[in-house]
Short mmCIF file of C-alpha atoms in Angstrom, two decimals:
data_model
loop_
_atom_site.label_atom_id
_atom_site.label_comp_id
_atom_site.label_asym_id
_atom_site.label_seq_id
_atom_site.Cartn_x
_atom_site.Cartn_y
_atom_site.Cartn_z
CA MET Q 279 117.93 97.79 62.28
CA SER Q 280 117.68 94.87 59.89
CA GLY Q 281 118.38 91.16 59.92
CA PHE Q 282 117.75 89.25 63.15
CA ILE Q 283 117.72 90.12 66.85
CA GLU Q 284 119.31 87.42 69.00
CA ARG Q 285 118.29 87.25 72.63
CA GLU Q 286 120.82 86.01 75.15
CA ASN Q 287 119.96 84.48 78.51
CA PRO Q 288 120.98 87.10 81.11
CA ALA Q 289 121.51 84.31 83.66
CA LEU Q 290 123.80 82.44 81.28
CA PHE Q 291 124.93 84.89 78.66
CA SER Q 292 126.68 82.22 76.61
CA GLU Q 293 123.23 80.85 75.68
CA ILE Q 294 121.19 82.35 72.84
CA VAL Q 295 117.55 81.76 73.76
CA GLY Q 296 116.14 82.61 70.34
CA SER Q 297 115.95 85.20 67.61
CA VAL Q 298 113.35 87.29 65.78
CA ALA Q 299 113.42 89.14 62.50
CA ALA Q 300 113.92 92.88 62.79
CA ALA Q 301 111.37 94.97 60.90
CA SER Q 302 112.54 97.67 58.52
CA PRO Q 303 110.44 100.82 58.11
CA GLU Q 304 109.05 99.30 54.91
CA ALA Q 305 108.03 96.16 56.79
CA VAL Q 306 106.37 98.28 59.50
CA ASP Q 307 104.41 100.14 56.83
CA LYS Q 308 103.15 96.85 55.42
CA VAL Q 309 102.07 95.60 58.86
CA VAL Q 310 100.27 98.83 59.75
CA ARG Q 311 98.40 98.86 56.43
CA TRP Q 312 97.36 95.26 57.03
CA ALA Q 313 96.18 96.20 60.53
CA ASP Q 314 94.20 99.15 59.17
CA ALA Q 315 92.36 96.95 56.68
CA GLU Q 316 91.70 94.21 59.24
CA GLN Q 317 90.52 96.71 61.85
CA ARG Q 318 87.73 97.91 59.61
CA ILE Q 319 86.42 94.34 59.45
CA TRP Q 320 87.05 93.62 63.14
CA ALA Q 321 85.18 96.75 64.24
CA THR Q 322 82.05 95.62 62.35
CA ARG Q 323 81.90 92.37 64.29
CA PRO Q 324 79.45 92.56 67.20
CA LEU Q 325 81.12 93.16 70.53
CA PRO Q 326 80.03 89.72 71.88
CA ASP Q 327 81.81 88.05 68.96
CA ARG Q 328 85.01 89.98 69.65
CA LEU Q 329 84.83 88.99 73.29
CA VAL Q 330 84.43 85.31 72.38
CA ALA Q 331 87.66 85.57 70.38
CA LEU Q 332 89.45 87.12 73.37
CA THR Q 333 88.10 84.43 75.68
CA ARG Q 334 89.52 81.76 73.39
CA ALA Q 335 92.87 83.54 73.41
CA SER Q 336 92.88 83.59 77.22
CA ALA Q 337 92.33 79.82 77.29
CA ALA Q 338 95.11 79.24 74.76
CA ILE Q 339 97.56 81.33 76.78
CA GLU Q 340 96.59 79.58 80.01
CA ASN Q 341 97.05 76.15 78.42
CA ALA Q 342 100.57 77.10 77.32
CA ILE Q 343 101.59 78.85 80.53
CA GLU Q 344 104.36 76.46 81.57
CA ASP Q 345 106.21 76.65 78.27
CA LEU Q 346 105.66 80.39 78.03
CA ALA Q 347 106.88 80.97 81.59
CA GLU Q 348 110.10 79.05 80.99
CA LEU Q 349 110.74 80.99 77.79
CA LEU Q 350 110.12 84.28 79.60
CA ALA Q 351 112.47 83.28 82.43
CA ARG Q 352 115.25 82.42 79.98
CA GLU Q 353 114.95 85.59 77.92
CA SER Q 354 114.39 88.05 80.78
CA GLY Q 355 116.19 86.59 83.79
CA LYS Q 356 113.04 86.72 85.92
CA VAL Q 357 112.56 83.77 88.24
CA LEU Q 358 110.21 81.08 86.98
CA GLY Q 359 107.56 81.67 89.65
CA ASP Q 360 107.41 85.36 88.77
CA CYS Q 361 107.05 84.49 85.10
CA ARG Q 362 104.15 82.14 85.81
CA GLY Q 363 102.61 84.85 87.95
CA GLU Q 364 102.99 87.55 85.30
CA ILE Q 365 101.46 85.44 82.53
CA GLY Q 366 98.68 84.24 84.83
CA PHE Q 367 97.89 87.81 85.79
CA ALA Q 368 97.82 88.79 82.12
CA VAL Q 369 95.24 86.04 81.52
CA ARG Q 370 93.26 87.27 84.51
CA TYR Q 371 93.30 90.82 83.17
CA LEU Q 372 92.24 89.69 79.70
CA ARG Q 373 89.24 87.90 81.24
CA TRP Q 374 88.46 90.95 83.37
CA VAL Q 375 88.32 93.07 80.21
CA VAL Q 376 85.97 90.54 78.60
CA GLU Q 377 83.74 90.71 81.68
CA HIS Q 378 83.59 94.51 81.79
CA ALA Q 379 83.79 95.50 78.13
CA THR Q 380 80.07 95.27 77.40
CA MET Q 381 79.24 98.00 79.88
CA ALA Q 382 82.33 100.08 79.14
CA TYR Q 383 81.84 100.14 75.37
CA ALA Q 384 78.06 100.25 75.09
CA ASP Q 385 76.30 103.24 73.55
CA ARG Q 386 74.61 105.50 76.08
CA GLU Q 387 71.37 107.27 75.29
CA VAL Q 388 69.33 109.99 76.98
CA ASP Q 389 65.91 110.94 75.62
CA ASP Q 390 64.06 113.51 77.74
CA GLU Q 391 62.53 116.96 77.71
CA LEU Q 392 65.86 118.54 76.75
CA GLY Q 393 66.35 116.36 73.69
CA ARG Q 394 67.95 113.14 72.61
CA ILE Q 395 71.66 112.36 72.98
CA VAL Q 396 73.41 109.20 71.87
CA GLU Q 397 77.01 108.73 72.99
CA GLN Q 398 78.88 106.17 70.91
CA ARG Q 399 82.11 104.51 72.03
CA ARG Q 400 84.07 104.13 68.81
CA PRO Q 401 87.53 102.61 68.32
CA PHE Q 402 90.45 104.74 67.19
CA GLY Q 403 91.61 102.38 64.44
CA VAL Q 404 95.19 101.12 64.60
CA VAL Q 405 96.84 101.32 68.04
CA ALA Q 406 100.62 101.20 68.38
CA ALA Q 407 101.95 99.71 71.64
CA ILE Q 408 105.57 100.22 72.67
CA THR Q 409 106.40 97.94 75.61
CA PRO Q 410 109.46 97.33 77.83
CA TRP Q 411 111.39 94.20 78.79
CA ASN Q 412 110.85 94.08 82.55
CA ALA Q 413 107.22 92.86 82.49
CA PRO Q 414 106.63 92.33 78.79
CA ILE Q 415 103.51 90.19 79.00
CA ILE Q 416 101.31 92.09 81.45
CA LEU Q 417 102.44 95.48 80.14
CA SER Q 418 101.53 94.40 76.62
CA MET Q 419 98.24 92.84 77.71
CA LEU Q 420 97.17 96.08 79.40
CA LYS Q 421 97.11 97.51 75.89
CA ILE Q 422 96.17 94.49 73.78
CA ALA Q 423 93.06 93.45 75.72
CA PRO Q 424 91.14 96.75 75.83
CA ALA Q 425 92.30 97.80 72.37
CA LEU Q 426 90.97 94.63 70.73
CA ALA Q 427 87.80 94.51 72.82
CA ALA Q 428 86.97 98.06 71.76
CA GLY Q 429 87.34 97.20 68.08
CA ASN Q 430 90.83 98.49 67.36
CA ALA Q 431 93.69 96.67 65.69
CA ILE Q 432 96.99 96.71 67.55
CA VAL Q 433 100.64 96.52 66.53
CA VAL Q 434 103.04 95.79 69.39
CA LYS Q 435 106.73 96.65 69.36
CA PRO Q 436 108.36 94.96 72.34
CA SER Q 437 111.84 95.64 73.64
CA PRO Q 438 114.63 93.81 71.81
CA LEU Q 439 115.62 92.55 75.28
CA ALA Q 440 112.39 90.53 75.63
CA PRO Q 441 110.91 89.84 72.20
CA LEU Q 442 110.23 86.11 72.26
CA THR Q 443 107.37 85.34 74.65
CA ILE Q 444 105.09 88.18 73.60
CA ASP Q 445 105.68 87.20 69.97
CA ARG Q 446 104.41 83.71 70.75
CA ILE Q 447 101.44 84.97 72.79
CA ALA Q 448 100.31 87.34 70.04
CA GLY Q 449 100.08 84.35 67.72
CA LEU Q 450 97.43 82.80 69.97
CA PHE Q 451 94.90 85.56 69.16
CA ASP Q 452 92.38 85.25 66.34
CA ALA Q 453 92.21 89.03 66.07
CA PRO Q 454 93.98 91.93 64.30
CA ILE Q 455 97.21 91.92 66.29
CA ARG Q 456 100.77 91.85 65.00
CA VAL Q 457 104.22 92.20 66.58
CA VAL Q 458 107.09 94.08 64.96
CA HIS Q 459 110.62 93.86 66.31
CA GLY Q 460 113.49 96.30 66.28
CA GLY Q 461 115.05 99.30 67.91
CA THR Q 462 114.47 103.02 67.64
CA GLU Q 463 114.13 103.02 63.84
CA THR Q 464 111.34 100.43 64.00
CA GLY Q 465 109.62 102.26 66.84
CA ALA Q 466 109.78 105.57 65.00
CA ALA Q 467 108.32 104.03 61.85
CA LEU Q 468 105.44 102.63 63.89
CA VAL Q 469 104.65 105.65 66.08
CA GLY Q 470 104.99 108.06 63.18
CA HIS Q 471 102.88 106.09 60.73
CA GLU Q 472 100.02 108.03 59.18
CA LEU Q 473 97.50 105.24 59.90
CA VAL Q 474 98.33 104.88 63.61
CA ARG Q 475 95.57 106.64 65.56
CA LYS Q 476 96.63 106.00 69.18
CA VAL Q 477 99.95 105.23 70.86
CA ALA Q 478 100.32 103.43 74.18
CA PHE Q 479 103.81 103.52 75.68
CA THR Q 480 105.40 102.07 78.80
CA GLY Q 481 109.07 102.72 79.41
CA GLY Q 482 111.70 105.17 80.56
CA ALA Q 483 111.97 108.91 80.26
CA ALA Q 484 114.25 109.02 77.20
CA GLY Q 485 112.02 106.70 75.18
CA GLY Q 486 108.93 108.51 76.42
CA ARG Q 487 110.22 111.87 75.23
CA ALA Q 488 110.99 110.49 71.78
CA VAL Q 489 107.61 108.76 71.44
CA ALA Q 490 105.66 111.76 72.75
CA ALA Q 491 107.48 114.14 70.39
CA LEU Q 492 106.90 111.96 67.34
CA ALA Q 493 103.26 111.30 68.21
CA GLY Q 494 102.75 114.98 68.95
CA ASP Q 495 104.11 115.92 65.55
CA ARG Q 496 101.24 113.93 64.02
CA LEU Q 497 98.76 114.98 66.73
CA THR Q 498 98.33 111.31 67.65
CA PRO Q 499 96.88 110.86 71.16
CA THR Q 500 98.97 108.88 73.64
CA VAL Q 501 98.84 107.14 76.96
CA MET Q 502 102.23 107.16 78.69
CA GLU Q 503 103.34 105.16 81.72
CA LEU Q 504 106.86 106.28 82.55
CA GLY Q 505 109.32 105.74 85.36
CA GLY Q 506 109.05 106.27 89.07
CA ASN Q 507 111.22 106.81 92.13
CA ASP Q 508 108.67 105.56 94.64
CA PRO Q 509 109.05 106.56 98.29
CA ALA Q 510 107.95 104.20 101.06
CA VAL Q 511 107.31 106.16 104.27
CA PHE Q 512 107.05 104.41 107.62
CA LEU Q 513 105.24 106.54 110.18
CA ASP Q 514 106.38 106.38 113.79
CA ASP Q 515 103.71 103.84 114.76
CA ALA Q 516 104.43 101.42 111.90
CA PRO Q 517 105.16 97.86 113.03
CA PHE Q 518 108.32 96.30 111.66
CA ALA Q 519 106.67 92.88 111.75
CA GLY Q 520 107.74 89.88 109.74
CA ASP Q 521 104.97 89.91 107.14
CA ALA Q 522 105.26 93.66 106.53
CA MET Q 523 109.03 93.49 106.14
CA ASP Q 524 108.76 90.46 103.84
CA ARG Q 525 106.39 92.41 101.59
CA LEU Q 526 108.65 95.45 101.62
CA VAL Q 527 111.79 93.49 100.71
CA MET Q 528 110.08 91.92 97.70
CA ALA Q 529 108.52 95.29 96.81
CA SER Q 530 112.07 96.55 96.28
CA PHE Q 531 113.76 93.46 94.85
CA ALA Q 532 111.19 91.64 92.72
CA THR Q 533 112.54 91.37 89.16
CA SER Q 534 115.91 92.40 90.61
CA GLY Q 535 114.54 95.86 91.40
CA GLN Q 536 113.78 96.50 87.73
CA VAL Q 537 110.15 97.59 88.21
CA CYS Q 538 108.79 101.09 87.67
CA MET Q 539 106.61 100.90 90.80
CA ALA Q 540 109.18 99.26 93.08
CA ALA Q 541 109.79 100.75 96.51
CA LYS Q 542 112.92 102.72 95.69
CA ARG Q 543 113.40 105.07 98.66
CA LEU Q 544 112.72 103.94 102.24
CA TYR Q 545 112.07 106.55 104.94
CA VAL Q 546 111.81 105.66 108.64
CA PRO Q 547 111.84 107.74 111.85
CA LEU Q 548 115.43 108.51 112.75
CA ALA Q 549 114.97 107.12 116.26
CA ARG Q 550 113.94 103.74 114.79
CA LEU Q 551 116.51 103.49 111.99
CA ASP Q 552 118.64 100.76 113.62
CA GLU Q 553 115.51 98.77 114.50
CA PHE Q 554 114.31 99.02 110.92
CA VAL Q 555 117.64 97.93 109.40
CA SER Q 556 117.73 94.89 111.67
CA ALA Q 557 114.17 93.90 110.77
CA TYR Q 558 114.82 94.46 107.06
CA ARG Q 559 117.96 92.32 107.07
CA SER Q 560 116.08 89.53 108.83
CA ALA Q 561 113.29 89.68 106.28
CA ALA Q 562 115.77 89.59 103.40
CA GLY Q 563 117.32 86.49 104.94
CA ARG Q 564 113.90 84.84 104.84
CA VAL Q 565 112.73 85.81 101.35
CA LEU Q 566 115.73 86.73 99.18
CA LYS Q 567 117.79 84.14 97.37
CA THR Q 568 119.69 85.25 94.27
CA GLY Q 569 120.45 82.61 91.68
CA HIS Q 570 119.51 81.05 88.36
CA PRO Q 571 115.87 81.88 87.53
CA LEU Q 572 114.97 78.23 86.86
CA SER Q 573 116.42 76.92 90.15
CA ALA Q 574 114.08 75.95 92.98
CA GLY Q 575 113.82 78.44 95.83
CA VAL Q 576 115.38 81.34 93.93
CA THR Q 577 113.47 84.62 94.31
CA MET Q 578 115.80 87.00 92.44
CA GLY Q 579 117.64 86.45 89.18
CA PRO Q 580 120.13 88.59 87.25
CA VAL Q 581 119.65 92.08 85.90
CA ILE Q 582 118.83 92.35 82.22
CA SER Q 583 122.22 93.19 80.68
CA ALA Q 584 125.88 93.96 81.18
CA ALA Q 585 125.11 97.69 81.13
CA ALA Q 586 122.49 97.22 83.85
CA GLN Q 587 124.96 95.22 85.91
CA ARG Q 588 127.58 98.00 85.66
CA ALA Q 589 125.05 100.69 86.56
CA ALA Q 590 123.83 98.74 89.58
CA ARG Q 591 127.31 98.12 90.92
CA ALA Q 592 128.13 101.81 90.59
CA LEU Q 593 125.28 102.62 92.99
CA ILE Q 594 126.43 100.25 95.75
CA PRO Q 595 129.01 101.75 98.16
CA PRO Q 596 131.52 99.51 99.97
CA ASP Q 597 129.66 99.86 103.29
CA ALA Q 598 126.28 98.78 101.90
CA VAL Q 599 124.46 95.96 103.66
CA LEU Q 600 124.34 92.91 101.37
CA LEU Q 601 121.09 91.01 101.66
CA GLY Q 602 119.85 87.44 101.53
CA ALA Q 603 121.48 84.32 100.12
CA PHE Q 604 123.61 84.68 97.00
CA ASP Q 605 123.94 81.50 94.95
CA ALA Q 606 125.03 82.87 91.59
CA ASP Q 607 128.14 83.27 89.46
CA PRO Q 608 128.55 86.86 88.17
CA SER Q 609 131.09 85.61 85.64
CA THR Q 610 128.42 83.61 83.77
CA GLY Q 611 125.39 85.86 84.21
CA TYR Q 612 124.49 89.45 85.01
CA PHE Q 613 124.04 88.90 88.74
CA VAL Q 614 124.22 91.63 91.37
CA HIS Q 615 124.10 91.01 95.12
CA PRO Q 616 121.06 92.93 96.45
CA ALA Q 617 122.04 95.74 98.78
CA LEU Q 618 120.59 98.17 101.33
CA VAL Q 619 122.36 101.54 101.52
CA VAL Q 620 121.92 102.93 105.03
CA ALA Q 621 121.73 106.69 105.63
CA PRO Q 622 123.24 107.94 102.36
CA ASP Q 623 123.48 111.60 101.50
CA PRO Q 624 119.91 112.63 100.55
CA SER Q 625 121.28 114.20 97.36
CA SER Q 626 123.20 111.11 96.21
CA PRO Q 627 122.23 109.34 92.97
CA VAL Q 628 120.96 106.26 94.77
CA VAL Q 629 118.31 108.48 96.37
CA VAL Q 630 117.41 111.09 93.77
CA GLU Q 631 117.55 108.90 90.67
CA GLU Q 632 115.45 105.88 89.75
CA GLN Q 633 117.83 103.00 90.43
CA PHE Q 634 116.09 100.25 88.41
CA ALA Q 635 118.49 97.87 90.13
CA PRO Q 636 118.71 95.60 93.20
CA VAL Q 637 119.80 98.40 95.51
CA VAL Q 638 117.66 100.54 97.78
CA PRO Q 639 118.49 103.38 100.23
CA VAL Q 640 117.00 103.85 103.69
CA LEU Q 641 117.03 107.29 105.34
CA GLY Q 642 116.00 108.48 108.78
CA TYR Q 643 113.68 111.49 109.11
CA GLU Q 644 112.91 113.76 112.05
CA SER Q 645 109.37 114.99 111.29
CA GLU Q 646 106.45 114.20 109.01
CA GLU Q 647 106.81 117.53 107.26
CA GLN Q 648 110.45 116.78 106.53
CA VAL Q 649 109.75 113.32 105.11
CA LEU Q 650 106.83 114.59 103.06
CA THR Q 651 109.12 117.19 101.48
CA TRP Q 652 111.70 114.50 100.74
CA ALA Q 653 109.11 112.09 99.36
CA ASN Q 654 107.60 114.66 97.00
CA ALA Q 655 110.94 115.95 95.74
CA GLY Q 656 111.84 115.40 92.11
CA ASP Q 657 110.05 115.24 88.79
CA LEU Q 658 108.62 111.74 89.13
CA GLY Q 659 105.31 110.81 90.72
CA LEU Q 660 104.31 107.27 89.82
CA GLY Q 661 103.79 105.39 93.09
CA ALA Q 662 104.33 105.76 96.81
CA SER Q 663 103.44 103.95 100.01
CA VAL Q 664 102.74 104.79 103.63
CA TRP Q 665 102.96 102.31 106.48
CA SER Q 666 101.16 102.77 109.79
CA ALA Q 667 99.23 100.85 112.44
CA ASP Q 668 96.47 103.46 112.05
CA GLU Q 669 94.77 103.21 108.66
CA GLU Q 670 93.03 106.58 108.95
CA ARG Q 671 96.33 108.25 109.75
CA ALA Q 672 97.93 106.46 106.78
CA PHE Q 673 95.20 107.65 104.40
CA ALA Q 674 95.47 111.20 105.70
CA PHE Q 675 99.21 111.18 105.04
CA ALA Q 676 98.77 109.51 101.66
CA ARG Q 677 96.52 112.32 100.44
CA ARG Q 678 99.55 114.61 100.57
CA PHE Q 679 101.78 112.53 98.31
CA GLU Q 680 102.47 113.73 94.78
CA ALA Q 681 101.89 110.31 93.29
CA GLY Q 682 99.44 108.72 90.91
CA PHE Q 683 99.01 105.58 93.04
CA THR Q 684 99.63 105.26 96.77
CA PHE Q 685 99.76 101.92 98.58
CA VAL Q 686 98.92 101.52 102.26
CA ASN Q 687 100.92 98.97 104.28
CA THR Q 688 102.22 97.33 101.13
CA HIS Q 689 103.89 98.31 97.86
CA ASN Q 690 104.35 97.12 94.29
CA ARG Q 691 102.49 94.02 93.01
CA THR Q 692 100.82 93.05 96.28
CA GLY Q 693 98.98 96.38 96.28
CA MET Q 694 97.58 96.30 92.74
CA SER Q 695 93.89 95.87 91.93
CA LEU Q 696 92.16 95.41 88.59
CA ARG Q 697 89.52 97.91 89.70
CA ALA Q 698 92.01 100.64 90.64
CA PRO Q 699 93.31 102.89 87.82
CA PHE Q 700 97.09 103.09 87.67
CA GLY Q 701 99.31 105.83 86.24
CA GLY Q 702 101.58 108.68 87.16
CA VAL Q 703 101.59 112.41 87.78
CA LYS Q 704 104.27 114.99 87.07
CA ARG Q 705 106.79 113.46 84.64
CA SER Q 706 105.75 109.89 85.33
CA GLY Q 707 103.27 110.01 82.48
CA TRP Q 708 99.60 110.56 81.72
CA GLY Q 709 96.56 108.43 81.05
CA ARG Q 710 95.62 105.37 83.08
CA GLU Q 711 95.70 101.59 82.86
CA TYR Q 712 93.49 99.09 84.69
CA ALA Q 713 89.89 99.75 85.79
CA GLY Q 714 87.31 101.60 83.76
CA GLU Q 715 89.73 104.41 83.03
CA GLY Q 716 92.07 101.94 81.33
CA LEU Q 717 89.27 100.64 79.13
CA ALA Q 718 88.24 104.18 78.21
CA GLU Q 719 91.72 104.95 76.79
CA TYR Q 720 90.92 102.86 73.71
CA VAL Q 721 87.66 104.45 72.57
CA GLN Q 722 86.52 107.88 71.42
CA THR Q 723 83.19 109.31 72.51
CA CYS Q 724 81.19 110.41 69.47
CA VAL Q 725 77.87 112.18 70.04
CA ILE Q 726 74.59 112.37 68.11
CA HIS Q 727 72.32 115.12 69.46
CA ALA Q 728 68.79 116.23 68.61
CA PRO Q 729 67.91 119.28 70.77
CA ALA Q 730 64.32 119.24 71.99
CA ALA Q 731 63.52 122.54 70.27
CA PHE Q 732 64.22 121.13 66.81
CA ARG Q 733 62.66 117.70 67.07
CA PRO Q 734 59.56 116.94 64.95
CA GLY Q 735 56.52 118.73 66.36
CA ALA Q 736 58.53 121.05 68.63
CA VAL Q 737 58.23 124.84 68.70
CA ALA Q 738 61.53 126.49 67.75
CA PRO Q 739 62.91 128.94 70.34
CA SER Q 740 62.80 132.67 69.75
CA GLY Q 741 65.97 134.53 68.88
CA GLY Q 742 66.73 132.79 65.60
CA PRO Q 743 68.95 129.85 64.79
CA SER Q 744 72.06 131.41 66.37
CA ALA Q 745 70.52 131.70 69.84
CA TYR Q 746 72.29 129.90 72.68
CA PRO Q 747 70.42 126.88 74.09
CA PRO Q 748 68.47 127.47 77.29
CA GLY Q 749 69.86 126.12 80.57
#
């Protein structure tokens, strides 16, 4: 890809929001070599100095949040409030990293009767980040913040469907960070570069396979956050109260359902299916309004593209329950009326495939063993949720999910915590983001060891220099 990438407004596809220059493989090479040189200088700066630079960046982003949020809404189709929330959360995470980096990246030393061990936390060098369009700011910041704090340089390649806001945010850092734009050719040049020492990827299965294969060919370590087909299981004692249903509706339809950890399959006791559908429809009437992302009161905008619109419509049968208020013109933007599919065939695509669209199925189950089998079916295991009036019962059930992150009595954004590591099992990826585990992804542990037997003044053990150490 060469030339320029133009980004249309998915809510008004006649409007071009902006454009960015696409990077050729030669341009990527130049950026990575710059990052490699700058990283060597950045890594020599004391950690407190690096954290001061990140703190200044957080203030600059926060001061520009209104302009950035509007730009993000226009390029992505996300409603303005969600865009403010995403950028604000990214600032919060950046400050959390600053607060916790000193402990996470400090050397650790033991000096006792067994010897002396120093564990150093060293940066990798140049980190490549490949990020998607659905939450481009927070999903980039989850990589940018710990990578820079640890002393790495980072080169971000965002999706061509959301290149503008992250490009502007990267420019607010006084640190070794650059953004390159393009499609698969640009991504391959970045991931496969000889000076890239770590790859962090968030995206779908097809992109994940390509990135993992290319990184594996160079033996470059990766952290991969891939897709999910998250089940939400309501046990037989779960209340279908207003607040719970409001949370569940938005857990499925925030960002028009285009979220990896959205609630994508709803399971309720068969005897309570009609009750659930009624409560869900009422909640959708309270919290769902589809329309232009910059309009007041709108909670759901368009999907990202014409292809996404076609795919979503193909999943919605004629008898689906349409939800909430719909104040949008599908002839001017990629709007889809959100839908609940009641009691579909358990083997249908809307159930077994990740929809990534404003459509969600609800199925009735007869026993906990049956619903657990259904919930754990498939290759994906990113998130899940269990809903119950009894927290202990919910936790006991949750322990049996095949999921990297399980929510209790909520799902999606309302259940996230900066102190809780997030990531998938099975084919939903590996590695973790958030919490201490997320910080640890961006350093290597390097050890210096002086065994007690060979320290000055010690008596060497019998058995010669090849003897195994005692204990």
